[in-house]
Amino acid sequence: MGLSIIKPDTRINFIGYRKVAFVLSAVILFLGVGSLLIKGGPSYGIDFSGGQIVQIKFDSQPEFSVLKDGLEETGLPGLTVQRFGQDADNEYLLRISASEIPSDTLRDTINSAIGAALPQANHHIQRLEMVGPKVGADLRAKALEALFYAVLLIAIYISGRFEQRWFASAVMAGGLALGIYLLKLIGVPLGGLILAALAITVGLCWKLKLNYALGAVTALIHDVTITVGVFSLLNKEFDLTIVAALLTIIGYSLNDTIIVFDRIRENIRGKAKQAKRDFAALLNGSINQTLSRTLLTSGTTLLVVLCLYLFGGGVIHDFAFALLIGVLVGTYSSVFVAAPILLGFDPATLQREPKEEQPEENA
């Protein structure tokens, strides 16, 4: 017998709580987006804004506060100091937002500051890397494009997978390509282009009645926006590791949403007449039937991510933190965002299966 943490006869009224969930999501999105607008966008790390990374190894563990205070006296722009690897490694990572400082000058400045603050500590610089602003801008553009195309391809896949409407999906992709082409002609910047593309995708899903795709894409945008908003609220840097985390979150959230959508589709097939009478009850039943699997999958994933967050070291600390937010929000959105969106449509429009050939009657 498989492990089940939810009783088979569980009847939680998730759809009944949808308005409360919508308000909760709206408040969190408002805070996150508001923070991004006030601060002029995410706080980009060196990967995206340019700067220098310095890795330092000590022979013994220095006092962190003394090391940090000593380095801050150098006045290096945008300096951050964090532990690197395990505590026993005695290694630290410095990030400096300026890329125009010559490497030799930067090396001498850091060595002098450490020598003054910690004269008894032996250290040496293991790594000094510079990322130019042009490279950072290119990386930022490619990262945003990766996020956008991931969402677009998911919309096309969901439309074909659940509704067998590949032509409508092709129309959506063509309309999106045309919209992006026109926006580029009038010189819309990359950030605006990505936002406009997402808005066009959602609008076309709505217009073409790609209902499952609309629910999935809305949930994905919801999850990514909340994660980025939380990072903005906490003044955490947004770098390539966070983009990797966002792509992972998109994949995880989609997997959870597909499980719920699959059960909804199966129940619509078997209970077509009842579905028309009480579609909300069918959605509730579908979510309850998959609840045990959802909680087990999310719970085990959270345990792994929590271990990464607590014991993975400073380098992947923010990556694990983004995943923690994403797994929680992705689980929530598959139940309280993606599924309730289907409630706005006629269940008959959600069952677009190709008609099976009828067997010939025996004479």
XYZ file of C-alpha atoms in Angstrom:
363
model
C 0.000 0.000 0.000
C 1.353 3.400 -0.933
C 1.949 6.127 1.600
C -1.032 8.463 1.914
C -1.117 11.324 4.385
C -4.572 12.498 3.336
C -7.680 10.399 3.970
C -9.410 9.252 0.769
C -12.698 10.903 1.792
C -11.140 14.329 2.414
C -13.381 17.122 1.121
C -11.592 20.440 1.656
C -13.400 23.300 -0.070
C -10.383 24.849 -1.818
C -12.504 26.582 -4.441
C -14.564 28.176 -1.669
C -11.401 29.843 -0.368
C -10.358 31.136 -3.782
C -11.368 34.773 -3.115
C -9.315 34.822 0.089
C -6.404 33.288 -1.856
C -6.766 35.870 -4.641
C -6.640 38.700 -2.105
C -3.587 37.160 -0.416
C -1.809 36.780 -3.767
C -2.750 40.333 -4.757
C -1.316 41.761 -1.519
C 1.983 39.854 -1.870
C 2.269 40.770 -5.558
C 1.478 44.410 -4.773
C 4.216 44.556 -2.121
C 6.778 42.849 -4.345
C 6.022 44.811 -7.511
C 5.809 48.024 -5.480
C 9.254 47.361 -4.045
C 10.631 46.714 -7.546
C 9.122 49.957 -8.871
C 10.405 52.044 -5.958
C 13.919 50.609 -6.274
C 13.963 50.817 -10.061
C 14.045 47.046 -10.602
C 15.891 44.122 -9.034
C 19.202 44.644 -7.267
C 21.412 43.061 -9.926
C 24.511 41.199 -8.804
C 27.900 41.381 -10.442
C 26.850 38.792 -13.025
C 24.376 41.280 -14.476
C 25.659 44.726 -13.497
C 29.408 44.142 -13.833
C 32.047 44.215 -11.102
C 34.742 42.066 -9.544
C 34.817 38.930 -7.394
C 37.706 38.192 -5.039
C 38.124 34.871 -3.216
C 40.394 34.930 -0.157
C 41.651 31.992 1.920
C 42.962 32.336 5.492
C 45.175 29.872 7.350
C 42.877 30.166 10.370
C 39.361 31.455 10.944
C 39.419 35.271 11.262
C 36.791 37.188 13.223
C 34.195 38.039 10.614
C 33.131 41.422 12.008
C 36.762 42.608 12.194
C 37.426 41.437 8.643
C 34.284 43.117 7.331
C 34.929 46.415 9.140
C 38.529 46.465 7.908
C 37.528 45.897 4.284
C 34.735 48.469 4.436
C 37.283 51.126 5.363
C 38.737 50.759 1.865
C 35.660 52.488 0.451
C 35.412 49.995 -2.409
C 32.040 50.571 -4.149
C 29.280 48.051 -3.508
C 31.514 45.860 -1.349
C 29.913 42.756 0.152
C 31.706 40.110 2.222
C 30.419 36.577 2.703
C 31.755 33.234 3.845
C 32.582 30.813 1.057
C 32.275 27.030 1.362
C 32.388 25.324 4.751
C 33.521 27.109 7.913
C 36.609 24.886 8.104
C 37.722 26.144 4.675
C 38.357 29.640 6.091
C 37.469 31.210 2.758
C 35.628 34.440 1.981
C 34.138 35.963 -1.137
C 34.247 39.702 -1.797
C 32.034 41.351 -4.418
C 32.837 44.841 -5.689
C 30.430 46.590 -8.053
C 33.175 48.584 -9.858
C 34.877 46.880 -12.799
C 37.185 49.766 -13.761
C 39.610 49.305 -10.833
C 42.840 47.653 -12.102
C 43.359 44.155 -10.738
C 46.767 44.945 -9.207
C 45.407 48.032 -7.450
C 42.451 46.090 -6.099
C 44.692 43.264 -4.916
C 47.025 45.684 -3.096
C 44.109 47.556 -1.521
C 42.563 44.376 -0.122
C 45.874 42.994 1.138
C 46.642 46.277 2.904
C 43.201 46.434 4.525
C 43.400 42.856 5.807
C 46.966 43.371 7.032
C 45.864 46.438 9.020
C 42.712 44.866 10.483
C 44.100 41.363 11.105
C 47.905 41.628 11.370
C 48.274 38.084 12.748
C 46.194 36.454 10.005
C 47.915 34.805 7.073
C 45.932 34.942 3.885
C 46.248 34.832 0.134
C 43.965 35.758 -2.753
C 42.975 32.622 -4.632
C 40.825 34.164 -7.335
C 40.140 37.613 -8.783
C 37.596 37.816 -11.596
C 36.148 40.803 -13.395
C 32.812 41.000 -15.238
C 32.463 44.045 -17.491
C 29.197 45.993 -17.710
C 28.719 44.981 -21.373
C 29.031 41.285 -20.503
C 26.684 41.808 -17.548
C 24.064 43.478 -19.763
C 24.289 40.657 -22.323
C 23.888 38.049 -19.584
C 20.878 39.919 -18.188
C 19.227 40.032 -21.611
C 19.815 36.334 -22.240
C 18.534 35.417 -18.776
C 15.284 37.342 -19.329
C 14.864 35.774 -22.764
C 15.363 32.301 -21.255
C 12.614 32.941 -18.701
C 10.247 34.282 -21.337
C 10.741 31.460 -23.848
C 10.343 28.896 -21.076
C 6.894 30.316 -20.280
C 5.946 30.574 -23.984
C 6.934 26.984 -24.805
C 5.052 25.782 -21.729
C 1.915 27.597 -22.958
C 2.213 25.875 -26.347
C 2.835 22.483 -24.726
C -0.105 22.785 -22.322
C -2.457 23.801 -25.158
C -1.499 20.791 -27.225
C -1.240 18.382 -24.305
C -4.592 19.093 -22.699
C -6.731 20.595 -25.450
C -5.320 19.090 -28.654
C -5.282 22.591 -30.139
C -1.929 22.774 -31.819
C -3.244 25.155 -34.505
C -4.451 27.637 -31.875
C -1.068 27.316 -30.182
C 0.638 28.093 -33.485
C -1.626 31.136 -33.906
C -0.646 32.284 -30.416
C 3.065 31.871 -31.180
C 2.655 33.727 -34.490
C 0.696 36.557 -32.865
C 3.321 36.860 -30.171
C 6.159 36.960 -32.715
C 4.343 39.712 -34.640
C 3.697 41.697 -31.471
C 7.346 41.490 -30.409
C 8.489 42.503 -33.902
C 6.261 45.609 -33.845
C 7.371 46.559 -30.323
C 11.017 46.268 -31.351
C 10.366 48.601 -34.290
C 9.240 51.351 -31.918
C 12.266 50.805 -29.655
C 10.699 49.295 -26.538
C 13.517 48.386 -24.084
C 14.160 44.760 -23.186
C 12.456 44.865 -19.799
C 9.284 46.369 -21.278
C 9.500 43.911 -24.160
C 9.479 40.923 -21.807
C 6.539 42.292 -19.795
C 4.621 43.075 -22.985
C 5.342 39.603 -24.350
C 3.978 37.963 -21.203
C 0.876 40.189 -21.349
C 0.365 39.281 -25.040
C 0.738 35.569 -24.215
C -1.880 35.726 -21.467
C -4.191 37.853 -23.659
C -3.939 35.443 -26.602
C -4.565 32.440 -24.328
C -7.725 34.176 -23.133
C -8.864 35.228 -26.616
C -8.203 31.806 -28.175
C -9.781 30.054 -25.170
C -6.635 28.097 -24.404
C -7.990 27.597 -20.922
C -5.508 25.161 -19.432
C -2.603 27.168 -20.855
C -4.059 30.357 -19.396
C -4.258 28.789 -15.936
C -0.747 27.354 -16.114
C 0.899 30.500 -17.511
C -0.867 32.755 -15.006
C 0.325 30.515 -12.160
C 3.908 30.559 -13.476
C 3.961 34.348 -13.803
C 2.452 34.544 -10.293
C 5.212 32.303 -8.851
C 8.129 34.041 -10.580
C 6.851 37.539 -9.751
C 6.396 36.708 -6.060
C 9.888 35.194 -5.833
C 11.502 38.217 -7.504
C 9.402 40.529 -5.319
C 10.518 38.820 -2.101
C 14.149 39.211 -3.183
C 13.514 42.905 -3.776
C 11.823 43.326 -0.379
C 14.787 41.637 1.357
C 17.372 43.578 -0.697
C 18.894 40.367 -1.993
C 20.972 40.406 -5.156
C 19.570 39.016 -8.383
C 22.235 37.064 -10.295
C 22.632 34.047 -12.566
C 22.040 31.566 -9.738
C 18.651 33.180 -9.083
C 17.744 32.878 -12.777
C 18.629 29.176 -12.540
C 16.395 28.960 -9.469
C 13.515 30.684 -11.300
C 13.756 28.246 -14.214
C 13.726 25.390 -11.695
C 10.682 26.910 -10.005
C 8.896 27.141 -13.373
C 9.535 23.458 -13.992
C 8.471 22.431 -10.491
C 5.317 24.554 -10.468
C 4.325 23.280 -13.926
C 4.748 19.660 -12.805
C 2.445 20.232 -9.850
C -0.123 22.068 -11.997
C -0.163 19.315 -14.626
C -0.950 16.696 -11.965
C -4.018 18.677 -10.881
C -5.053 19.452 -14.492
C -4.747 15.787 -15.465
C -7.132 14.754 -12.709
C -9.561 17.559 -13.632
C -9.585 16.394 -17.248
C -10.133 12.771 -16.266
C -13.028 13.732 -14.003
C -14.595 15.889 -16.724
C -14.483 12.897 -19.086
C -16.178 10.597 -16.598
C -18.657 13.074 -15.180
C -19.450 15.380 -18.075
C -23.110 15.935 -17.121
C -22.376 16.445 -13.422
C -19.504 18.759 -14.318
C -21.839 21.116 -16.139
C -24.118 21.259 -13.104
C -21.448 21.786 -10.455
C -18.048 22.453 -11.940
C -16.728 23.892 -8.653
C -17.428 20.576 -6.898
C -15.571 18.716 -9.638
C -12.557 21.018 -9.257
C -12.631 20.563 -5.498
C -12.823 16.796 -5.869
C -9.897 16.766 -8.306
C -7.700 18.871 -6.018
C -8.551 16.697 -3.001
C -7.780 13.526 -4.953
C -4.290 14.789 -5.801
C -3.670 16.495 -2.456
C -1.740 13.618 -0.903
C 0.630 13.415 -3.868
C 1.033 17.186 -3.939
C 1.936 17.375 -0.241
C 4.322 14.408 -0.391
C 6.120 15.788 -3.459
C 6.344 19.294 -2.054
C 7.320 18.069 1.421
C 10.194 15.908 0.226
C 11.393 18.638 -2.145
C 11.280 21.186 0.650
C 13.367 18.928 2.903
C 16.090 18.712 0.256
C 16.032 22.438 -0.430
C 16.038 23.226 3.295
C 19.181 21.107 3.713
C 20.788 23.043 0.856
C 19.775 26.322 2.514
C 21.105 25.377 5.946
C 24.228 23.409 5.046
C 25.045 24.260 1.425
C 27.274 27.224 2.202
C 27.143 30.870 1.232
C 27.557 30.391 -2.509
C 24.227 28.613 -2.981
C 22.449 30.219 -0.024
C 20.356 32.598 -2.151
C 19.758 29.909 -4.763
C 18.319 27.614 -2.086
C 16.330 30.493 -0.586
C 14.739 31.216 -3.993
C 13.849 27.539 -4.336
C 12.286 27.517 -0.872
C 10.008 30.389 -1.847
C 9.311 28.890 -5.267
C 8.345 25.416 -4.012
C 5.967 26.892 -1.423
C 4.414 29.371 -3.851
C 4.307 26.824 -6.690
C 2.385 24.343 -4.545
C 0.005 27.071 -3.436
C -0.568 28.391 -6.967
C -1.402 24.996 -8.486
C -4.283 24.711 -6.000
C -5.406 28.301 -5.461
C -4.489 30.016 -8.763
C -4.308 27.585 -11.712
C -7.336 25.433 -10.882
C -9.749 28.258 -9.879
C -9.043 30.058 -13.189
C -10.719 27.117 -14.983
C -13.883 27.907 -13.040
C -14.428 30.896 -15.327
C -14.967 28.619 -18.330
C -17.644 26.202 -19.428
C -16.380 22.664 -18.573
C -17.439 21.584 -22.086
C -14.748 23.879 -23.531
C -12.137 22.111 -21.395
C -12.827 18.724 -22.952
C -11.438 19.006 -26.447
C -10.461 15.435 -27.042
C -10.427 14.066 -30.606
C -13.528 12.050 -31.262
C -12.959 8.330 -31.187
C -14.161 6.318 -34.116
C -17.352 4.453 -33.334
C -17.194 0.674 -33.864
C -19.370 -0.577 -36.657
C -22.510 -2.259 -35.467
C -22.804 -5.949 -36.183
C -25.459 -6.780 -38.662
